[in-house]
Amino acid sequence: MHQRIKQVRSRMHQAARRCARDPETIRLVAVSKKVPADRVRQAVAEGIHIFGENYVQEARRKIERLSGSGVSWHFIGHLQSNKARQAVALFDLIHSVDSIKLARALDREAAKINKVQPVLIQVNIGQEATKSGVSVAEADRLAGEIGSLKNLVLQGLMTMPPFFDNPEKARPYFTALRDLRDRLQGELDSGLHKQIHLHDLSMGMTADFEVAIECGATLIRVGTAIFGARD
Ligand SMILES: *Cc1c(COP(=O)(O)O)cnc(C)c1O
């Protein structure tokens, strides 16, 4: 794992250098779905401090086992409204808000524990039937709605483009997410929600994170390149 993490970091730095970005502005989220707690602990020892999980139950067990390790947990999977209570209790950032119903449920549960929950909107930028996320057209309305909820803070957008063998083919999707972010930010600034800063673009995985960095990713979600293949 030591070598793999070193390599991911070096690839991150090279990609950042190619587009004159400060590598410190890009956060690495180690995707630990299906990875047991002791392997996560090993990654912590290698300096990884953000983990991304897709399933609430699985994450809860791991988070309990690693309590006190000072790491930050992000939720990146599809979230059902009936898991909102657990999600706000467990995660520092939820990348995958994709409906007004879910946003309201998260807001309600966050209010109950006096938390202001940071969230991203997941956008289905490739309009794939198999992927969750709102359409570009729906993103406006959801952003405005989240802006009016007191216990949520909208920090940006997330996407998962279609899979391609050639990562260059993902570039237009990453660019589209960045363009959407810029347009939404303009609309929020000129509307009722001047206090919202869509700082984060969560995009890029093992196969394509370098292209995502070149397109402005601030959070990359990398599983396989860190932990090896999942079964
Ligand atoms: C599994 C997963 C990843 C990581 O994928 P790898 O190809 O293993 O890097 C990133 N994002 C989401 C939403 C995932 O479900």
Tab-separated table of C-alpha atoms in Angstrom, residues 13-178:
chain	number	residue	atom	x	y	z
A	13	HIS	CA	1.451	16.362	-8.154
A	14	GLN	CA	2.379	15.876	-11.790
A	15	ALA	CA	-1.164	16.555	-12.964
A	16	ALA	CA	-1.320	19.682	-10.789
A	17	ARG	CA	1.997	20.902	-12.147
A	18	ARG	CA	0.846	20.416	-15.765
A	19	CYS	CA	-1.962	22.919	-15.233
A	20	ALA	CA	-0.104	25.199	-12.792
A	21	ARG	CA	-2.305	24.335	-9.822
A	22	ASP	CA	-1.134	24.131	-6.233
A	23	PRO	CA	-1.337	20.416	-5.319
A	24	GLU	CA	-2.373	21.451	-1.795
A	25	THR	CA	-5.724	22.580	-3.197
A	26	ILE	CA	-6.617	19.031	-4.242
A	27	ARG	CA	-7.839	16.665	-1.540
A	28	LEU	CA	-7.458	12.923	-1.900
A	29	VAL	CA	-10.474	10.903	-0.740
A	30	ALA	CA	-9.458	7.255	-0.328
A	31	VAL	CA	-12.497	5.185	-1.298
A	32	SER	CA	-12.655	2.406	1.276
A	33	LYS	CA	-15.849	0.562	0.301
A	34	LYS	CA	-15.359	-3.185	0.874
A	35	VAL	CA	-11.979	-2.498	2.476
A	36	PRO	CA	-11.676	-3.869	6.039
A	37	ALA	CA	-10.944	-1.568	8.981
A	38	ASP	CA	-7.352	-2.764	9.497
A	39	ARG	CA	-6.451	-1.877	5.908
A	40	VAL	CA	-8.011	1.542	6.448
A	41	ARG	CA	-5.865	1.896	9.579
A	42	GLN	CA	-2.809	1.056	7.468
A	43	ALA	CA	-3.744	3.840	5.053
A	44	VAL	CA	-4.079	6.243	7.997
A	45	ALA	CA	-0.529	5.325	9.010
A	46	GLU	CA	0.530	6.255	5.463
A	47	GLY	CA	-0.914	9.729	5.955
A	48	ILE	CA	-4.336	9.351	4.346
A	49	HIS	CA	-6.913	11.305	6.342
A	50	ILE	CA	-10.117	11.340	4.270
A	51	PHE	CA	-12.070	8.170	3.474
A	52	GLY	CA	-15.072	7.812	1.202
A	53	GLU	CA	-17.764	5.212	1.848
A	54	ASN	CA	-20.754	4.109	-0.246
A	55	TYR	CA	-22.853	2.172	2.252
A	56	VAL	CA	-24.040	3.584	5.572
A	57	GLN	CA	-24.060	0.282	7.526
A	58	GLU	CA	-20.621	-0.769	6.363
A	59	ALA	CA	-19.243	2.692	7.108
A	60	ARG	CA	-20.756	2.809	10.599
A	61	ARG	CA	-18.897	-0.308	11.713
A	62	LYS	CA	-15.594	0.956	10.336
A	63	ILE	CA	-16.029	4.439	11.774
A	64	GLU	CA	-16.643	2.914	15.205
A	65	ARG	CA	-13.531	0.761	14.902
A	66	LEU	CA	-11.411	3.729	13.874
A	67	SER	CA	-12.833	6.200	16.347
A	68	GLY	CA	-10.212	8.512	17.776
A	69	SER	CA	-7.958	8.220	14.701
A	70	GLY	CA	-8.826	11.781	13.671
A	71	VAL	CA	-9.836	10.896	10.127
A	72	SER	CA	-12.638	12.492	8.174
A	73	TRP	CA	-15.374	10.371	6.576
A	74	HIS	CA	-17.205	11.324	3.400
A	75	PHE	CA	-20.317	9.685	2.009
A	76	ILE	CA	-20.115	9.143	-1.767
A	77	GLY	CA	-22.788	6.509	-2.502
A	78	HIS	CA	-26.464	6.732	-3.266
A	79	LEU	CA	-28.278	7.840	-0.107
A	80	GLN	CA	-31.866	7.062	0.751
A	81	SER	CA	-33.836	9.552	2.817
A	82	ASN	CA	-34.474	6.948	5.512
A	83	LYS	CA	-30.698	6.833	6.173
A	84	ALA	CA	-30.445	10.600	6.629
A	85	ARG	CA	-30.234	10.431	10.426
A	86	GLN	CA	-27.262	8.063	10.381
A	87	ALA	CA	-25.594	9.928	7.521
A	88	VAL	CA	-25.541	13.282	9.325
A	89	ALA	CA	-24.288	11.580	12.471
A	90	LEU	CA	-21.387	9.917	10.667
A	91	PHE	CA	-20.134	12.020	7.756
A	92	ASP	CA	-18.260	15.312	7.450
A	93	LEU	CA	-19.258	15.736	3.805
A	94	ILE	CA	-22.049	14.105	1.805
A	95	HIS	CA	-21.135	14.171	-1.916
A	96	SER	CA	-24.339	12.687	-3.268
A	97	VAL	CA	-27.400	14.842	-2.604
A	98	ASP	CA	-29.655	14.232	-5.600
A	99	SER	CA	-33.193	15.210	-4.604
A	100	ILE	CA	-35.124	17.844	-2.707
A	101	LYS	CA	-36.640	15.097	-0.578
A	102	LEU	CA	-33.204	13.894	0.526
A	103	ALA	CA	-31.985	17.464	1.117
A	104	ARG	CA	-34.972	18.153	3.387
A	105	ALA	CA	-34.495	14.912	5.316
A	106	LEU	CA	-30.803	15.709	5.884
A	107	ASP	CA	-31.672	19.243	6.986
A	108	ARG	CA	-34.239	17.959	9.487
A	109	GLU	CA	-31.879	15.399	10.989
A	110	ALA	CA	-28.963	17.841	11.110
A	111	ALA	CA	-31.167	20.339	12.978
A	112	LYS	CA	-31.967	17.696	15.602
A	113	ILE	CA	-28.290	17.306	16.482
A	114	ASN	CA	-27.422	21.001	16.038
A	115	LYS	CA	-25.184	20.334	13.077
A	116	VAL	CA	-24.680	22.303	9.918
A	117	GLN	CA	-24.073	19.537	7.389
A	118	PRO	CA	-21.782	20.238	4.408
A	119	VAL	CA	-23.096	18.703	1.176
A	120	LEU	CA	-22.439	18.509	-2.562
A	121	ILE	CA	-25.015	18.021	-5.302
A	122	GLN	CA	-24.410	14.929	-7.432
A	123	VAL	CA	-24.941	15.705	-11.106
A	124	ASN	CA	-25.528	12.966	-13.672
A	125	ILE	CA	-23.582	14.865	-16.266
A	126	GLY	CA	-23.577	12.004	-18.779
A	127	GLN	CA	-27.356	11.504	-18.389
A	128	GLU	CA	-26.907	7.776	-17.876
A	129	ALA	CA	-29.990	5.844	-16.796
A	130	THR	CA	-27.906	3.643	-14.474
A	131	LYS	CA	-26.360	6.512	-12.515
A	132	SER	CA	-27.895	8.664	-9.830
A	133	GLY	CA	-27.631	12.413	-9.720
A	134	VAL	CA	-29.725	15.309	-10.937
A	135	SER	CA	-29.710	16.573	-14.510
A	136	VAL	CA	-28.017	19.833	-15.320
A	137	ALA	CA	-31.471	21.385	-15.658
A	138	GLU	CA	-32.538	20.205	-12.196
A	139	ALA	CA	-29.340	21.371	-10.486
A	140	ASP	CA	-30.499	25.025	-10.362
A	141	ARG	CA	-33.626	24.226	-8.443
A	142	LEU	CA	-31.917	21.863	-6.024
A	143	ALA	CA	-29.142	24.401	-5.344
A	144	GLY	CA	-31.728	27.090	-4.590
A	145	GLU	CA	-33.627	24.718	-2.319
A	146	ILE	CA	-30.513	23.699	-0.376
A	147	GLY	CA	-29.639	27.384	-0.083
A	148	SER	CA	-32.838	27.946	1.840
A	149	LEU	CA	-32.251	25.096	4.316
A	150	LYS	CA	-30.646	26.347	7.524
A	151	ASN	CA	-28.835	23.179	8.523
A	152	LEU	CA	-27.226	22.356	5.184
A	153	VAL	CA	-24.325	24.155	3.573
A	154	LEU	CA	-23.841	23.592	-0.140
A	155	GLN	CA	-20.118	23.447	-0.954
A	156	GLY	CA	-20.082	22.313	-4.571
A	157	LEU	CA	-20.825	19.579	-7.080
A	158	MET	CA	-19.910	15.945	-7.634
A	159	THR	CA	-20.074	13.756	-10.722
A	160	MET	CA	-19.199	10.323	-12.040
A	161	PRO	CA	-18.882	10.387	-15.833
A	162	PRO	CA	-19.403	7.309	-18.012
A	163	PHE	CA	-16.522	4.847	-17.911
A	164	PHE	CA	-14.060	5.001	-20.807
A	165	ASP	CA	-10.885	3.021	-21.473
A	166	ASN	CA	-9.287	6.256	-22.542
A	167	PRO	CA	-9.498	8.793	-19.671
A	168	GLU	CA	-9.244	11.687	-22.144
A	169	LYS	CA	-12.807	10.878	-23.165
A	170	ALA	CA	-13.991	11.892	-19.676
A	171	ARG	CA	-12.593	15.399	-20.133
A	172	PRO	CA	-15.739	16.983	-21.674
A	173	TYR	CA	-17.804	15.696	-18.722
A	174	PHE	CA	-15.431	17.160	-16.163
A	175	THR	CA	-15.375	20.437	-18.058
A	176	ALA	CA	-19.176	20.421	-18.169
A	177	LEU	CA	-19.337	20.043	-14.369
A	178	ARG	CA	-16.962	22.950	-13.902
